[in-house]
Amino acid sequence: MAHLQLLTLLLAAAGSWPRPVAACTSYIVGPDASADGSVLIARNDDGDGPWFSSSLVYHAAREGPAVLRANLNNLTITLPGPGLAYWSLPAGPLADAAKGTNTTGEAAGWNEAGVAVSGTESIYNSAAALAADPLNEDTGIIEDVIPSILLPQVTSARQGARLLGEAVSRHGAGEGFGVLIADREEAWYLETASGHHWLAQRVPRDAFFVSANQGRFQEVDLDDTDATLSSPGLLEHAVRSGLWDPAAGRPFNFFSAFMRDGPHDTNYSYPRVCLLQGMWGHLCHVHKSRLPSLGCRNVVPKPCNDMLKQPVFLKPKSHKLSAQDVMAAMRNHFEGSKHDPYTLRNPDEPYRPIALLRTGMGHVTRLRPLADDLPDGLSIITYAAMGSPVLSPFIPLYKGLPGDAVLPELAAAEPCKPDSASLFWKGRRLQALVFQNWPDLAPAATRAISKWEAKVEAQDRPAMEARYVAAWRAGDQSAAAGELVAFTSALLLQARAMLDALADDAARQLGLPGTPPDEQLLKMLDEAAELYAFEPTSDDPPPPSGRLGDKRLRQSVGACMRQGSSGSGSSSGAAGAQVLHLAHKSVTA
């Protein structure tokens, strides 16, 4: 089938506007379930298109209060002072100081108090739940602002869950969401139930948790306030609204009472949750003779047709989980199975993979145990992939990185404007080329990236930490900070060179004289991302109110290319024309 040719015609007919998407996959690992006692939180931040860039931003501590205005609705909140310093990873073209809005659109971050936040996981409440308690789309809490609200003020994960829940109760939720919040001792996850109700649970120390665009909480003991927080009157609201009948003899189930669960979820959400639980918790439901030696890797578990039968929290079986295990999961696309859409060149694959081209950023935040007695600057590492993790290297960013050390590789990227410095756009160039012929080009590229990451983790990072600790113990804080700056700078230069070399090699294998110029790059990215969009499909009517995805600052392919036409460029127009020809040929071969 001539997928790309047809897609181009459809985009032109529709004005080239991307469609609303449901996005993200989230992961939490408790300290006793992780390989080194760290708390891990991670998320694929899947966006509306491959041209919405990600970056790294530092916010200095402030003395007084600050007004926070959302970009995507009319929410305005006054944050208390003083405000904590924090690092954040904004994703998408949401922050626009010229419009009087603050730097919202932050997808993840960590603060000076040692708390990390990631949000959101898009989830959907049932029509009945929203009819009883509608969302407040105009001035409610939305993804656009959540890390920006929490990171300047929270000093523990539990406090973060409580403050976010109180904000939902007060302002209402503008969309359904799940949020990850962690410190060095524990992690919490909060899910909205409806417009003003919510539930937060602490992830057990010896367990992991995964979520994939659907609510995950089920039976819960609301009296266990050590591990559970909830909106006031949650049970009474469920009974009064006919969402739960205690006389029926069944215990209260948060999922059954409040979450949407339709035919689309069985292909869109279930496979990711079941795959991850199978890989790490051995819930494979297949004959033992078919299990690989380390569990259920690359096995899509069956049956997996009822989320109520899937555990919320699971203990890892074959081994405790490392940050690298989570990174590997974030890159999964059912490889080795009949459901791998990229290797098999099947954009009509019904199972939505974890790894998508439209992922704007992926992170694994590692909050290291207090027992390690580390210097504060080494206590948190966020491994950040600036773009789709499947073809982007994870860069370790430390809590102690000085705020004035944001380098252009991490901060220069702008939406729709390819540049020659940022890791985001260097990665996108590679991805645009690899998606022209995934079976031939992806294996070498992914091996090279993984090999480089393994070298950094085994050699470069421990050596730097040893030098940092020596300087710190000698009382030379400036020298210690200098070690972090030099280490990060060196890794970014290496990553840039690696991505450039991989893109050049991919172009050569495609028979091109060089990497594509900017306009062709943007068009290639958009066509591939739309072809492999993996959006949920269903005959069910949409819920009465939901995610604000259709209100995002979307831009048409034409508008994006007009912005990108002033970019740096990378090769001749002839090369670009040839790339588009190859894109049609290779993807549809």
Coordinates of C-alpha atoms in Angstrom, one line a residue:
M1 CA 0.0 0.0 0.0
A2 CA 1.2 3.4 -0.9
H3 CA 0.8 4.7 2.7
L4 CA 2.9 7.8 2.4
Q5 CA 1.5 9.0 -0.9
L6 CA -2.0 8.6 0.5
L7 CA -1.0 10.3 3.7
T8 CA 0.3 13.3 1.9
L9 CA -3.0 13.7 0.1
L10 CA -5.0 13.3 3.3
L11 CA -2.8 15.9 5.1
A12 CA -3.3 18.4 2.3
A13 CA -7.1 17.8 2.3
A14 CA -7.3 18.3 6.0
G15 CA -5.2 21.4 6.1
S16 CA -2.3 19.3 7.5
W17 CA -3.5 19.7 11.1
P18 CA -2.4 16.9 13.4
R19 CA -5.2 15.1 15.2
P20 CA -5.6 15.0 19.0
V21 CA -3.6 12.2 20.6
A22 CA -3.5 10.2 23.8
A23 CA 0.0 9.8 24.9
C24 CA 2.8 8.7 27.3
T25 CA 3.8 5.6 29.1
S26 CA 4.8 5.8 32.8
Y27 CA 7.0 3.7 35.1
I28 CA 7.7 3.7 38.9
V29 CA 10.1 1.4 40.7
G30 CA 10.2 1.3 44.5
P31 CA 13.6 1.3 46.3
D32 CA 13.5 -2.3 47.3
A33 CA 12.6 -3.3 43.7
S34 CA 15.5 -1.4 42.2
A35 CA 19.0 -2.8 41.6
D36 CA 20.8 -0.2 43.8
G37 CA 18.0 0.9 46.2
S38 CA 17.1 4.0 44.2
V39 CA 13.6 5.2 43.6
L40 CA 13.0 5.4 39.8
I41 CA 10.3 7.3 38.0
A42 CA 10.2 7.5 34.2
R43 CA 8.0 8.5 31.4
N44 CA 7.9 8.6 27.6
D45 CA 6.5 12.1 26.9
D46 CA 4.6 11.5 23.7
G47 CA 3.6 14.7 21.9
D48 CA 1.4 15.9 19.1
G49 CA 4.1 15.8 16.5
P50 CA 7.8 15.2 16.0
W51 CA 8.6 18.9 15.6
F52 CA 7.7 20.0 19.1
S53 CA 11.1 20.2 20.8
S54 CA 12.3 19.4 24.3
S55 CA 14.9 21.3 26.3
L56 CA 16.4 21.8 29.7
V57 CA 15.6 24.9 31.9
Y58 CA 16.9 26.0 35.3
H59 CA 14.8 28.1 37.6
A60 CA 16.7 29.9 40.4
A61 CA 15.2 30.1 43.9
R62 CA 13.0 33.2 44.5
E63 CA 12.2 35.1 47.6
G64 CA 8.6 36.1 47.1
P65 CA 5.4 34.7 45.7
A66 CA 4.9 34.3 41.9
V67 CA 1.9 34.2 39.6
L68 CA 1.6 31.2 37.4
R69 CA -0.6 31.4 34.3
A70 CA -1.3 28.4 32.2
N71 CA -0.8 28.5 28.4
L72 CA -3.6 26.1 27.5
N73 CA -6.5 27.4 29.6
N74 CA -7.3 30.4 31.8
L75 CA -5.9 29.0 35.1
T76 CA -4.0 31.5 37.2
I77 CA -2.4 30.5 40.5
T78 CA -0.3 32.4 43.0
L79 CA 2.6 30.3 44.1
P80 CA 3.8 30.9 47.7
G81 CA 7.2 32.3 48.4
P82 CA 10.0 31.6 48.9
G83 CA 10.3 29.3 45.8
L84 CA 12.7 26.5 45.5
A85 CA 15.2 26.3 42.7
Y86 CA 14.6 23.5 40.2
W87 CA 15.5 22.0 36.9
S88 CA 12.8 21.2 34.4
L89 CA 12.4 19.5 31.0
P90 CA 9.8 21.5 29.0
A91 CA 8.3 19.7 26.1
G92 CA 6.5 21.5 23.3
P93 CA 6.0 25.1 22.3
L94 CA 4.0 26.0 25.3
A95 CA 6.0 28.6 27.1
D96 CA 5.8 32.1 25.7
A97 CA 6.9 34.9 27.9
A98 CA 5.9 37.4 25.3
K99 CA 2.2 36.5 25.9
G100 CA 2.6 37.1 29.6
T101 CA 2.6 33.4 30.5
N102 CA 5.1 31.7 32.7
T103 CA 7.4 28.8 31.7
T104 CA 4.7 26.2 31.8
G105 CA 4.6 23.1 29.6
E106 CA 7.2 21.5 31.9
A107 CA 7.0 17.8 31.5
A108 CA 9.3 16.7 34.3
G109 CA 11.9 18.0 36.7
W110 CA 13.6 17.9 40.1
N111 CA 14.2 20.5 42.8
E112 CA 16.8 21.5 45.3
A113 CA 14.8 19.7 48.1
G114 CA 15.3 16.3 46.3
V115 CA 11.8 15.9 44.9
A116 CA 11.1 14.8 41.3
V117 CA 7.9 15.2 39.4
S118 CA 6.8 13.9 36.0
G119 CA 3.4 14.6 34.4
T120 CA 1.2 13.7 33.0
E121 CA 0.0 10.3 31.9
S122 CA -3.1 11.0 30.0
I123 CA -6.1 9.0 31.4
Y124 CA -9.8 9.1 30.7
N125 CA -12.7 9.1 33.1
S126 CA -15.9 7.4 32.2
A127 CA -18.9 9.3 30.8
A128 CA -20.8 8.5 34.0
A129 CA -18.1 9.8 36.2
L130 CA -17.8 13.1 34.2
A131 CA -21.6 13.5 34.1
A132 CA -21.6 13.4 37.9
D133 CA -18.6 15.7 38.3
P134 CA -17.6 17.5 35.1
L135 CA -14.1 18.6 34.3
N136 CA -13.2 22.3 34.5
E137 CA -11.5 22.8 31.2
D138 CA -11.5 26.6 31.5
T139 CA -9.6 27.1 34.8
G140 CA -8.8 23.6 36.0
I141 CA -5.5 22.0 36.7
I142 CA -4.0 20.6 33.5
E143 CA -0.7 19.0 32.3
D144 CA 0.5 22.4 31.2
V145 CA 1.2 23.5 34.8
I146 CA 1.6 20.6 37.2
P147 CA 5.4 20.3 37.5
S148 CA 5.5 24.1 37.5
I149 CA 3.2 24.2 40.5
L150 CA 4.8 21.5 42.5
L151 CA 8.6 21.8 42.0
P152 CA 9.0 25.3 43.5
Q153 CA 7.3 24.3 46.8
V154 CA 7.3 20.6 47.7
T155 CA 9.9 19.0 49.9
S156 CA 8.7 15.4 49.9
A157 CA 6.8 13.1 47.5
R158 CA 3.9 12.7 49.9
Q159 CA 3.5 16.5 50.3
G160 CA 3.6 16.8 46.5
A161 CA 0.7 14.2 46.1
R162 CA -1.3 16.0 48.8
L163 CA -0.8 19.5 47.3
L164 CA -1.7 18.4 43.8
G165 CA -4.8 16.6 45.1
E166 CA -5.8 19.7 47.1
A167 CA -5.4 21.8 43.9
V168 CA -7.6 19.5 42.0
S169 CA -10.3 19.6 44.7
R170 CA -10.1 23.4 44.8
H171 CA -9.7 24.3 41.1
G172 CA -11.0 21.2 39.4
A173 CA -9.2 19.1 36.9
G174 CA -9.2 20.4 33.3
E175 CA -8.4 16.9 31.9
G176 CA -7.9 13.4 33.2
F177 CA -4.3 12.7 34.3
G178 CA -1.9 10.6 36.3
V179 CA 1.2 12.2 37.9
L180 CA 4.5 10.6 39.2
I181 CA 6.1 12.2 42.3
A182 CA 9.1 10.9 44.2
D183 CA 11.8 11.6 46.7
R184 CA 14.8 9.5 47.8
E185 CA 12.7 7.3 50.0
E186 CA 9.3 6.7 48.2
A187 CA 7.2 7.4 45.2
W188 CA 3.6 8.3 44.8
Y189 CA 1.2 8.3 41.9
L190 CA -2.0 10.3 41.6
E191 CA -4.9 9.7 39.3
T192 CA -7.9 12.0 38.8
A193 CA -11.3 10.3 39.2
S194 CA -13.5 13.2 37.8
G195 CA -13.6 16.9 37.8
H196 CA -12.8 17.3 41.5
H197 CA -12.0 13.9 42.9
W198 CA -8.7 12.0 42.9
L199 CA -6.8 9.2 44.5
A200 CA -3.0 8.9 45.3
Q201 CA -1.2 5.8 46.3
R202 CA 2.4 5.2 47.5
V203 CA 4.1 2.6 45.4
P204 CA 5.2 -0.3 47.7
R205 CA 8.9 -0.4 48.3
D206 CA 9.3 -3.8 46.7
A207 CA 7.2 -3.3 43.7
F208 CA 7.0 -1.6 40.3
F209 CA 4.0 0.2 38.7
V210 CA 3.3 1.0 35.0
S211 CA 0.6 3.0 33.3
A212 CA -0.4 3.5 29.7
N213 CA -3.1 6.0 29.1
Q214 CA -5.7 4.4 31.3
G215 CA -6.4 4.6 35.0
R216 CA -4.7 1.8 36.9
F217 CA -5.8 2.0 40.6
Q218 CA -8.4 -0.7 41.7
E219 CA -9.4 -1.8 45.1
V220 CA -7.9 0.4 47.8
D221 CA -8.1 0.9 51.6
L222 CA -8.9 4.5 52.0
D223 CA -8.3 4.1 55.8
D224 CA -4.7 3.3 55.2
T225 CA -3.6 7.0 55.2
D226 CA 0.1 6.0 55.4
A227 CA -0.1 4.7 51.8
T228 CA -3.2 6.4 50.4
L229 CA -4.5 9.9 50.0
S230 CA -7.8 10.8 48.4
S231 CA -10.2 13.7 47.8
P232 CA -12.7 14.4 50.6
G233 CA -15.9 12.4 50.3
L234 CA -14.7 10.2 47.5
L235 CA -16.7 7.1 48.6
E236 CA -19.8 9.2 49.4
H237 CA -19.6 10.8 46.0
A238 CA -19.3 7.4 44.3
V239 CA -22.4 6.1 46.1
R240 CA -24.4 9.3 45.6
S241 CA -23.6 9.4 41.9
G242 CA -24.5 5.7 41.4
L243 CA -20.9 4.8 40.5
W244 CA -20.6 2.3 43.3
D245 CA -23.3 0.4 45.2
P246 CA -22.0 -1.0 48.5
A247 CA -25.1 -3.1 48.9
A248 CA -24.1 -5.1 45.9
G249 CA -21.5 -6.9 48.0
R250 CA -18.5 -5.9 46.0
P251 CA -15.6 -3.8 47.5
F252 CA -15.0 -0.3 46.2
N253 CA -13.0 -0.4 43.0
F254 CA -11.6 2.9 41.8
F255 CA -11.2 1.7 38.2
S256 CA -14.7 0.3 37.9
A257 CA -16.2 3.4 39.5
F258 CA -14.4 6.2 37.6
M259 CA -12.4 5.0 34.6
R260 CA -13.2 4.6 30.9
D261 CA -12.7 1.1 29.6
G262 CA -13.7 0.6 26.0
P263 CA -12.8 -1.5 23.0
H264 CA -10.0 0.9 22.0
D265 CA -8.2 0.3 25.3
T266 CA -7.7 -3.3 24.5
N267 CA -5.3 -2.4 21.7
Y268 CA -4.1 1.0 22.8
S269 CA -3.4 0.6 26.5
Y270 CA -3.6 -3.1 27.5
P271 CA -0.7 -4.4 25.4
R272 CA 1.8 -1.9 26.9
V273 CA 0.8 -2.6 30.5
C274 CA 0.7 -6.4 29.9
L275 CA 4.0 -6.3 28.1
L276 CA 5.8 -4.5 30.9
Q277 CA 4.2 -6.6 33.6
G278 CA 5.2 -9.7 31.6
M279 CA 8.8 -8.6 31.1
W280 CA 9.4 -7.6 34.7
G281 CA 6.9 -9.6 36.7
H282 CA 6.6 -12.8 34.5
L283 CA 2.9 -12.4 33.9
C284 CA 3.2 -14.0 30.5
H285 CA 0.4 -16.5 30.4
V286 CA 2.4 -18.6 27.9
H287 CA 3.9 -22.1 28.2
K288 CA 7.1 -22.1 30.2
S289 CA 9.0 -23.6 27.3
R290 CA 8.5 -20.4 25.4
L291 CA 9.9 -18.1 28.1
P292 CA 13.3 -16.6 27.5
S293 CA 15.8 -17.2 30.2
L294 CA 15.3 -13.8 31.8
G295 CA 11.5 -13.8 31.7
C296 CA 9.0 -12.7 29.2
R297 CA 11.1 -10.3 27.0
N298 CA 9.4 -9.7 23.6
V299 CA 6.4 -11.8 24.5
V300 CA 3.0 -10.1 24.2
P301 CA 1.1 -11.8 27.1
K302 CA -2.2 -13.4 26.3
P303 CA -4.9 -13.3 27.4
C304 CA -4.8 -9.7 28.3
N305 CA -8.3 -8.5 27.8
D306 CA -9.4 -7.4 31.2
M307 CA -7.5 -4.7 33.0
L308 CA -9.3 -5.5 36.2
K309 CA -7.4 -8.8 36.3
Q310 CA -4.0 -7.1 35.9
P311 CA -2.3 -6.3 39.2
V312 CA -1.7 -2.7 40.1
F313 CA 1.7 -3.3 41.8
L314 CA 4.0 -6.2 41.0
K315 CA 7.3 -7.4 42.4
P316 CA 10.1 -7.9 39.8
K317 CA 10.8 -11.6 39.4
S318 CA 14.1 -12.4 37.6
H319 CA 16.1 -9.5 38.9
K320 CA 15.8 -6.1 40.5
L321 CA 15.3 -3.3 38.0
S322 CA 17.9 -0.7 37.0
A323 CA 17.6 2.6 35.3
Q324 CA 18.9 0.8 32.2
D325 CA 16.1 -1.8 32.4
V326 CA 13.6 1.1 32.3
M327 CA 15.4 2.7 29.4
A328 CA 15.2 -0.5 27.5
A329 CA 11.4 -0.7 28.2
M330 CA 11.0 2.9 26.9
R331 CA 12.4 1.8 23.6
N332 CA 10.3 -1.3 23.2
H333 CA 8.2 -1.7 20.1
F334 CA 7.3 -5.4 20.5
E335 CA 10.5 -6.3 18.7
G336 CA 10.9 -10.0 18.0
S337 CA 7.1 -10.5 17.8
K338 CA 4.5 -10.3 15.1
H339 CA 3.4 -7.0 16.6
D340 CA 6.6 -5.0 15.8
P341 CA 5.2 -2.3 13.4
Y342 CA 8.6 -0.8 12.5
T343 CA 10.6 -3.9 11.5
L344 CA 7.6 -5.4 9.8
R345 CA 6.6 -2.0 8.2
N346 CA 3.1 -2.3 9.3
P347 CA 1.6 1.1 10.3
D348 CA -1.8 -0.7 10.6
E349 CA -0.5 -2.8 13.5
P350 CA -3.4 -2.7 16.1
Y351 CA -1.1 -2.8 19.2
R352 CA 0.2 0.6 20.1
P353 CA 4.0 0.3 20.8
I354 CA 5.7 2.1 23.7
A355 CA 8.3 3.7 21.4
L356 CA 6.9 6.3 19.1
L357 CA 8.5 8.8 16.7
R358 CA 6.3 11.6 18.1
T359 CA 7.8 11.2 21.6
G360 CA 9.3 14.6 22.4
M361 CA 11.3 13.5 25.4
G362 CA 12.0 10.5 27.6
H363 CA 13.5 10.5 31.1
V364 CA 14.4 8.1 33.9
T365 CA 14.9 9.9 37.1
R366 CA 17.0 8.0 39.7
L367 CA 16.7 9.2 43.3
R368 CA 19.6 7.5 45.0
P369 CA 19.2 6.0 48.5
L370 CA 20.0 8.1 51.6
A371 CA 22.0 5.1 52.9
D372 CA 24.6 5.8 50.1
D373 CA 25.6 9.0 52.0
L374 CA 26.3 10.7 48.7
P375 CA 27.1 14.4 48.3
D376 CA 23.8 16.2 47.5
G377 CA 24.9 17.1 44.0
L378 CA 25.1 13.4 43.1
S379 CA 21.9 12.4 44.9
I380 CA 19.6 12.6 41.8
I381 CA 20.4 11.6 38.2
T382 CA 17.9 12.2 35.5
Y383 CA 18.8 10.3 32.3
A384 CA 17.2 12.4 29.6
A385 CA 16.6 11.5 25.9
M386 CA 15.9 14.7 24.0
G387 CA 13.5 13.2 21.5
S388 CA 12.3 9.7 20.9
P389 CA 14.3 7.4 23.2
V390 CA 14.4 4.6 20.6
L391 CA 16.9 6.6 18.6
S392 CA 18.2 9.1 21.1
P393 CA 20.9 8.7 23.7
F394 CA 20.1 9.1 27.4
I395 CA 22.3 11.9 28.9
P396 CA 22.8 11.7 32.7
L397 CA 22.0 15.0 34.3
Y398 CA 22.9 15.5 37.9
K399 CA 21.1 17.5 40.6
G400 CA 24.3 19.4 41.3
L401 CA 24.8 20.7 37.8
P402 CA 25.1 24.5 38.2
G403 CA 22.2 26.5 37.0
D404 CA 24.4 28.6 34.7
A405 CA 25.7 25.5 32.9
V406 CA 22.9 24.9 30.5
L407 CA 24.6 24.0 27.3
P408 CA 23.2 24.7 23.8
E409 CA 22.9 20.9 23.1
L410 CA 20.2 20.9 25.8
A411 CA 18.8 24.3 25.6
A412 CA 18.9 25.5 22.0
A413 CA 16.1 23.5 20.4
E414 CA 13.0 25.4 19.2
P415 CA 9.8 23.9 17.7
C416 CA 9.8 23.7 13.9
K417 CA 13.3 25.2 13.7
P418 CA 16.0 22.6 13.0
D419 CA 19.4 23.7 14.2
S420 CA 22.9 22.4 14.1
A421 CA 23.6 22.4 17.9
S422 CA 20.8 20.7 19.9
L423 CA 20.6 17.0 20.6
F424 CA 16.9 17.1 19.9
W425 CA 17.3 18.2 16.2
K426 CA 20.4 16.0 15.7
G427 CA 18.3 13.1 16.9
R428 CA 15.4 14.0 14.7
R429 CA 17.6 14.0 11.6
L430 CA 18.7 10.5 12.4
Q431 CA 15.1 9.4 13.1
A432 CA 13.8 11.0 9.8
L433 CA 16.4 8.9 7.9
V434 CA 16.0 5.6 9.8
F435 CA 12.2 5.6 9.4
Q436 CA 12.7 5.5 5.7
N437 CA 14.1 1.9 6.0
W438 CA 13.8 0.8 9.6
P439 CA 14.7 -2.9 9.1
D440 CA 18.1 -2.0 7.5
L441 CA 19.0 1.2 9.3
A442 CA 17.7 0.9 12.9
P443 CA 19.8 -2.1 14.2
A444 CA 23.2 -0.5 13.7
A445 CA 22.0 2.9 15.0
T446 CA 20.4 1.5 18.1
R447 CA 23.4 -0.7 18.8
A448 CA 25.7 2.2 18.6
I449 CA 23.6 4.3 21.0
S450 CA 23.3 1.5 23.5
K451 CA 27.1 0.8 23.3
W452 CA 27.9 4.4 24.0
E453 CA 25.5 4.5 26.9
A454 CA 27.0 1.4 28.4
K455 CA 30.5 2.9 28.2
V456 CA 29.3 6.1 29.9
E457 CA 27.6 4.1 32.7
A458 CA 30.5 1.6 33.2
Q459 CA 33.5 4.0 32.8
D460 CA 32.9 7.7 32.4
R461 CA 30.2 8.3 35.1
P462 CA 31.9 6.4 37.9
A463 CA 35.2 8.1 37.2
M464 CA 33.6 11.5 37.3
E465 CA 31.8 10.7 40.6
A466 CA 35.1 9.6 42.1
R467 CA 36.7 13.0 41.2
Y468 CA 33.6 14.9 42.4
V469 CA 33.6 13.1 45.8
A470 CA 37.3 13.8 46.2
A471 CA 36.8 17.5 45.6
W472 CA 33.8 17.6 47.8
R473 CA 35.5 15.9 50.7
A474 CA 38.4 18.4 50.3
G475 CA 35.9 21.2 50.7
D476 CA 36.3 22.5 47.2
Q477 CA 32.7 22.8 46.1
S478 CA 33.7 24.8 43.0
A479 CA 36.0 22.1 41.8
A480 CA 33.2 19.5 42.4
A481 CA 30.7 21.5 40.4
G482 CA 33.4 21.9 37.7
E483 CA 33.6 18.2 37.4
L484 CA 29.9 18.0 36.7
V485 CA 30.1 20.7 34.0
A486 CA 33.1 19.1 32.3
F487 CA 31.5 15.7 32.4
T488 CA 28.2 16.9 31.0
S489 CA 29.9 19.0 28.3
A490 CA 32.1 16.1 27.2
L491 CA 29.1 13.7 27.0
L492 CA 27.1 16.2 24.9
L493 CA 30.0 16.6 22.5
Q494 CA 30.3 12.8 22.2
A495 CA 26.6 12.4 21.7
R496 CA 26.5 15.2 19.0
A497 CA 29.3 13.5 17.1
M498 CA 27.7 10.1 17.4
L499 CA 24.3 11.3 16.1
D500 CA 26.0 13.2 13.2
A501 CA 28.0 10.1 12.2
L502 CA 24.9 7.8 12.4
A503 CA 22.9 10.3 10.3
D504 CA 25.6 10.5 7.7
D505 CA 25.9 6.7 7.6
A506 CA 22.1 6.3 7.2
A507 CA 22.1 8.9 4.4
R508 CA 24.9 7.0 2.6
Q509 CA 23.0 3.7 2.9
L510 CA 20.0 5.4 1.4
G511 CA 22.1 6.6 -1.5
L512 CA 22.0 10.3 -0.6
P513 CA 24.7 12.9 -0.8
G514 CA 24.0 14.1 2.7
T515 CA 21.4 14.6 5.4
P516 CA 18.2 16.3 4.3
P517 CA 17.7 20.1 4.4
D518 CA 15.3 21.5 7.0
E519 CA 12.1 21.7 4.9
Q520 CA 12.4 18.1 3.8
L521 CA 13.4 17.0 7.2
L522 CA 10.2 18.4 8.7
K523 CA 8.0 16.9 6.0
M524 CA 9.7 13.5 6.4
L525 CA 9.2 13.6 10.1
D526 CA 5.6 14.6 9.9
E527 CA 4.7 11.9 7.3
A528 CA 6.4 9.2 9.3
A529 CA 4.9 10.3 12.6
E530 CA 1.4 10.5 11.1
L531 CA 1.8 7.2 9.3
Y532 CA 2.9 5.6 12.6
A533 CA 0.7 7.7 14.9
F534 CA -1.0 4.7 16.6
E535 CA -3.9 6.7 17.9
P536 CA -6.8 4.9 19.6
T537 CA -9.7 4.0 17.4
S538 CA -13.2 3.0 18.5
D539 CA -16.8 3.1 17.5
D540 CA -17.6 4.5 20.9
P541 CA -18.6 8.2 21.0
P542 CA -16.0 10.4 22.6
P543 CA -16.5 11.2 26.3
P544 CA -18.4 14.4 27.0
S545 CA -15.3 16.2 28.1
G546 CA -11.7 15.2 28.0
R547 CA -8.1 16.0 27.2
L548 CA -7.1 19.4 26.0
G549 CA -5.0 17.9 23.2
D550 CA -7.1 19.6 20.5
K551 CA -6.3 23.0 22.2
R552 CA -2.6 22.6 22.1
L553 CA -0.5 25.0 20.0
R554 CA -0.6 22.8 17.0
Q555 CA 0.9 23.9 13.8
S556 CA 0.4 22.6 10.3
V557 CA 3.2 21.0 8.3
G558 CA 3.2 24.1 6.0
A559 CA 3.5 26.5 8.9
C560 CA 6.2 24.4 10.6
M561 CA 8.2 24.3 7.4
R562 CA 7.8 28.0 7.0
Q563 CA 9.3 28.5 10.4
G564 CA 12.0 25.9 9.7
S565 CA 13.0 27.5 6.4
S566 CA 15.0 30.0 8.3
G567 CA 16.9 27.2 10.1
S568 CA 20.5 26.2 9.6
G569 CA 19.9 23.7 6.9
S570 CA 22.2 20.7 6.3
S571 CA 22.4 19.7 2.7
S572 CA 21.3 20.5 -0.8
G573 CA 17.7 20.7 -2.1
A574 CA 18.5 17.9 -4.5
A575 CA 19.2 15.6 -1.6
G576 CA 15.9 16.6 0.0
A577 CA 13.9 15.7 -3.1
Q578 CA 15.7 12.4 -3.3
V579 CA 14.9 11.7 0.4
L580 CA 11.2 12.2 -0.2
H581 CA 11.3 9.8 -3.1
L582 CA 13.1 7.2 -1.0
A583 CA 10.6 7.7 1.8
H584 CA 7.7 6.7 -0.4
K585 CA 9.7 3.8 -1.8
S586 CA 11.2 2.4 1.3
V587 CA 8.3 2.5 3.7
T588 CA 5.9 1.0 1.2
A589 CA 8.2 -1.6 -0.2

